[in-house]
XYZ file of C-alpha atoms in Angstrom:
291
model
C 27.026 73.248 -70.130
C 27.586 73.668 -73.963
C 31.148 72.352 -73.750
C 29.882 68.488 -72.401
C 26.942 68.810 -74.980
C 23.745 69.927 -73.039
C 22.417 72.812 -73.945
C 21.825 76.166 -72.427
C 18.557 74.851 -70.528
C 17.970 79.037 -70.162
C 16.654 78.779 -73.672
C 14.796 75.522 -73.280
C 11.157 75.110 -72.732
C 9.892 73.278 -70.156
C 8.658 70.459 -73.267
C 12.181 70.732 -74.659
C 14.006 71.060 -71.022
C 12.429 67.389 -70.464
C 13.955 65.666 -73.888
C 16.644 67.456 -73.524
C 17.251 65.218 -70.422
C 16.738 62.945 -70.823
C 18.660 62.541 -73.483
C 22.021 62.881 -71.908
C 20.829 60.376 -69.256
C 19.403 58.220 -71.579
C 22.886 58.336 -73.452
C 25.737 59.841 -72.010
C 25.130 59.559 -68.539
C 23.612 55.563 -69.226
C 26.369 54.914 -71.771
C 30.286 56.250 -70.010
C 30.189 53.118 -68.569
C 30.937 51.831 -71.707
C 33.028 53.953 -72.689
C 35.451 53.696 -69.881
C 35.378 50.349 -68.818
C 36.548 49.909 -65.046
C 39.345 47.935 -63.585
C 37.767 45.329 -61.543
C 37.752 41.261 -62.358
C 34.494 40.313 -61.275
C 35.828 37.554 -58.763
C 33.463 34.303 -58.607
C 34.133 33.044 -55.330
C 33.767 35.943 -53.833
C 29.951 36.310 -55.452
C 29.068 32.747 -54.764
C 29.111 33.261 -51.317
C 28.459 36.842 -50.888
C 25.445 35.313 -52.154
C 25.493 32.607 -49.572
C 25.119 35.110 -46.658
C 22.577 36.864 -48.206
C 20.878 34.620 -48.305
C 21.398 32.969 -44.522
C 20.233 35.878 -43.341
C 17.021 35.957 -45.395
C 16.354 33.127 -43.426
C 17.316 33.066 -40.454
C 16.293 34.885 -37.557
C 17.941 33.322 -34.393
C 21.322 35.979 -34.193
C 20.099 39.724 -34.638
C 23.705 40.641 -34.429
C 25.457 38.640 -36.792
C 22.836 39.775 -38.755
C 23.141 43.264 -37.852
C 27.158 43.298 -38.718
C 26.430 41.407 -41.964
C 24.038 44.571 -42.739
C 26.752 46.739 -41.542
C 29.135 45.189 -43.494
C 26.925 44.675 -47.248
C 26.247 48.662 -46.947
C 29.578 49.426 -47.249
C 29.798 47.008 -49.948
C 27.314 48.596 -51.489
C 28.463 52.668 -50.754
C 31.557 51.099 -52.964
C 29.872 50.000 -55.756
C 28.351 53.682 -55.860
C 31.204 55.376 -54.240
C 33.511 54.005 -57.328
C 30.595 54.732 -60.647
C 30.490 49.943 -60.989
C 26.745 51.411 -60.769
C 24.698 54.118 -61.261
C 21.973 56.610 -59.542
C 19.287 57.872 -60.285
C 16.521 59.861 -59.285
C 13.494 58.010 -60.180
C 12.163 60.633 -62.506
C 16.163 60.215 -64.213
C 14.851 57.120 -64.524
C 11.267 57.866 -65.865
C 13.131 59.747 -68.406
C 15.921 57.266 -69.260
C 12.454 54.847 -69.971
C 10.390 56.539 -71.842
C 12.940 58.024 -73.814
C 15.807 55.951 -74.684
C 13.365 52.512 -73.528
C 15.456 51.867 -71.688
C 14.441 48.022 -69.630
C 13.356 48.684 -65.746
C 14.234 45.260 -63.441
C 11.318 45.641 -60.714
C 13.275 43.405 -57.918
C 10.364 43.932 -54.957
C 8.164 40.879 -53.888
C 5.225 39.599 -54.780
C 3.026 41.482 -52.689
C 4.789 45.067 -53.873
C 5.365 44.181 -56.934
C 1.144 43.769 -57.252
C 0.030 47.018 -55.991
C 2.179 49.062 -58.019
C 4.646 48.952 -60.918
C 6.501 50.430 -63.511
C 4.818 50.370 -67.154
C 6.742 46.909 -69.118
C 9.249 46.721 -66.749
C 11.034 43.459 -65.763
C 9.603 41.856 -62.913
C 11.768 39.077 -61.419
C 12.469 39.389 -57.883
C 15.468 39.178 -54.995
C 13.370 38.320 -52.598
C 9.557 36.405 -52.247
C 7.414 36.011 -50.222
C 7.846 32.642 -48.270
C 4.520 30.694 -48.642
C 6.096 26.838 -47.146
C 5.457 25.641 -44.001
C 8.116 23.329 -42.981
C 8.658 23.931 -39.449
C 11.944 27.015 -39.683
C 9.222 29.022 -41.546
C 6.413 28.556 -39.132
C 9.347 30.234 -36.904
C 10.746 33.199 -38.812
C 6.519 33.996 -39.058
C 5.543 33.354 -35.609
C 9.066 35.726 -34.965
C 8.235 38.059 -38.021
C 4.502 38.667 -36.774
C 5.386 38.564 -32.982
C 8.541 41.826 -33.758
C 5.611 43.840 -35.636
C 4.885 42.173 -38.681
C 1.149 42.679 -37.178
C 1.647 46.283 -37.897
C 3.791 46.738 -40.653
C 2.464 43.853 -42.642
C 6.031 43.380 -43.984
C 6.258 39.395 -44.941
C 7.907 36.727 -44.038
C 10.947 36.794 -47.018
C 13.231 33.861 -48.218
C 16.169 34.729 -51.054
C 15.279 33.582 -54.564
C 18.035 30.981 -55.990
C 16.085 31.964 -59.149
C 16.394 35.112 -59.663
C 20.002 35.420 -60.910
C 19.979 32.691 -63.959
C 16.469 34.126 -64.823
C 18.034 37.800 -65.160
C 20.460 35.894 -67.028
C 18.296 34.699 -69.182
C 16.365 37.953 -70.110
C 18.773 40.861 -69.931
C 22.316 40.330 -71.510
C 25.570 41.377 -70.065
C 25.411 44.265 -71.695
C 22.735 45.971 -71.613
C 22.390 49.685 -69.746
C 19.967 47.771 -66.890
C 17.794 49.771 -64.101
C 17.003 48.066 -60.982
C 14.382 49.415 -58.361
C 12.162 47.985 -56.176
C 10.410 49.481 -53.240
C 12.908 51.723 -51.109
C 16.342 51.308 -52.921
C 17.731 48.589 -50.170
C 17.246 45.624 -52.216
C 17.435 46.509 -55.595
C 21.218 47.480 -53.991
C 21.714 44.030 -53.092
C 20.369 42.473 -56.392
C 22.928 45.411 -58.112
C 26.023 43.533 -55.955
C 24.667 40.015 -57.452
C 24.050 41.225 -61.020
C 28.421 43.442 -61.007
C 29.331 40.502 -59.937
C 27.539 38.449 -61.704
C 28.856 40.182 -64.845
C 26.542 43.132 -65.692
C 28.793 46.431 -65.636
C 26.289 48.813 -67.001
C 23.440 48.596 -63.911
C 22.118 52.088 -62.749
C 19.735 52.087 -59.391
C 17.080 54.398 -58.967
C 17.406 56.057 -55.190
C 15.100 56.019 -52.940
C 13.653 53.158 -54.905
C 10.034 54.067 -56.556
C 8.476 55.185 -53.067
C 10.325 58.067 -53.948
C 9.018 58.683 -57.431
C 5.634 60.924 -58.126
C 3.388 60.246 -60.074
C 4.642 61.437 -62.544
C 7.771 60.687 -62.787
C 7.017 56.922 -63.868
C 4.741 55.244 -65.900
C 2.690 53.578 -63.764
C 0.828 50.549 -63.630
C -1.687 48.862 -60.550
C -4.630 49.966 -57.835
C -2.446 52.492 -56.017
C 0.101 54.173 -55.786
C 3.827 53.498 -56.248
C 3.792 55.514 -52.677
C 1.336 53.066 -50.787
C 3.023 49.904 -52.446
C 4.974 48.871 -49.248
C 2.525 49.556 -46.569
C 0.204 46.938 -44.467
C -1.093 45.297 -41.200
C -2.846 47.420 -38.793
C -1.133 50.449 -39.286
C -2.277 50.848 -42.971
C -5.763 50.070 -41.647
C -5.882 52.162 -39.067
C -3.818 55.036 -41.666
C -1.446 56.070 -39.289
C 2.021 55.275 -41.781
C 4.059 58.398 -42.394
C 2.504 58.332 -46.081
C -1.147 58.292 -45.247
C -0.046 61.312 -43.166
C 1.132 62.749 -45.682
C -1.941 62.035 -47.812
C -4.076 63.148 -45.261
C -2.543 65.990 -44.887
C -3.399 66.986 -49.366
C -6.088 65.764 -49.371
C -7.982 67.254 -46.002
C -10.697 65.681 -43.288
C -12.595 63.462 -45.361
C -9.399 61.367 -45.826
C -8.695 61.158 -42.255
C -12.486 60.888 -41.758
C -12.403 57.353 -43.024
C -9.041 56.213 -41.107
C -11.114 57.444 -37.918
C -14.130 55.305 -38.096
C -12.255 52.555 -39.114
C -10.624 53.267 -35.324
C -13.814 54.003 -33.608
C -15.196 50.356 -35.502
C -11.493 49.115 -33.822
C -12.784 49.978 -30.445
C -16.010 48.912 -30.422
C -15.095 45.667 -31.892
C -12.750 45.545 -28.741
C -15.286 46.487 -26.844
C -17.906 43.543 -27.698
C -15.294 41.080 -27.391
C -14.621 42.206 -24.057
C -18.960 42.012 -22.724
C -18.765 39.137 -24.891
C -16.074 36.677 -23.215
C -17.825 38.487 -19.901
C -20.699 36.814 -20.535
C -18.830 34.026 -22.215
C -16.993 33.029 -18.004
C -20.778 33.820 -16.523
C -22.360 31.682 -18.667
C -19.948 28.953 -18.361
C -20.065 29.867 -14.554
C -24.009 29.264 -13.818
C -23.803 25.840 -15.674
C -21.077 24.435 -13.691
C -23.052 25.308 -9.918
C -26.519 23.616 -11.836
């Protein structure tokens, strides 16, 4: 350990341990890519082609088989980026240490629907995919498909690729900077890292598991809800049937469960009232016709 420049952890206090670990992450780990340049020549033609594929997969829902194939290919590319050391992985806690003690910037690439619920204090928000609020025929069709395929339950909105993602990042950050990239679960941030690497950013650090994997003490949060709840929505959130809410219910006890049990009972009462109202309305219309 001492040979690597790391003191004996058994002799450190809790406070010193956190500081040493942060310094090691923020200095040694984050500067490793600068001291050991990668033998990789960016292929900007390939970069544009991959960006095009990303945009196509975000806006076309008519060929699920092709999308699954493209996602499998993308995962292989992302795994190669991590395996070859072109992108470094950090846990949320390590990212928090690097931000607080080494002043490393964090790029939040989540859509606004997630970012507005919770964000890291001092982070820069530039979404790689954004909520699609247009109302052209193609978008309306995609929104209907998304809703019918589970959007009503999960609350996941229809997203489209943000064509200004790379220009805005390049405007904000120089390409030689140590940049930490995060999303909600870790998938979209890997896609962002691939695009950024192909655009010339070589000191990239990916938050493994995304902000959803962070504990409250890992990162300094701003916003109305914990990071773990920023990615949930829809009927499943309303009824408390998401994995995140189940974990919270197990910790907080019966009072937490009572709130969602009351919502479920209220939903059944509303459905019953609507059913009875529909029956009464049909009977009333039938009587009007008979007269």
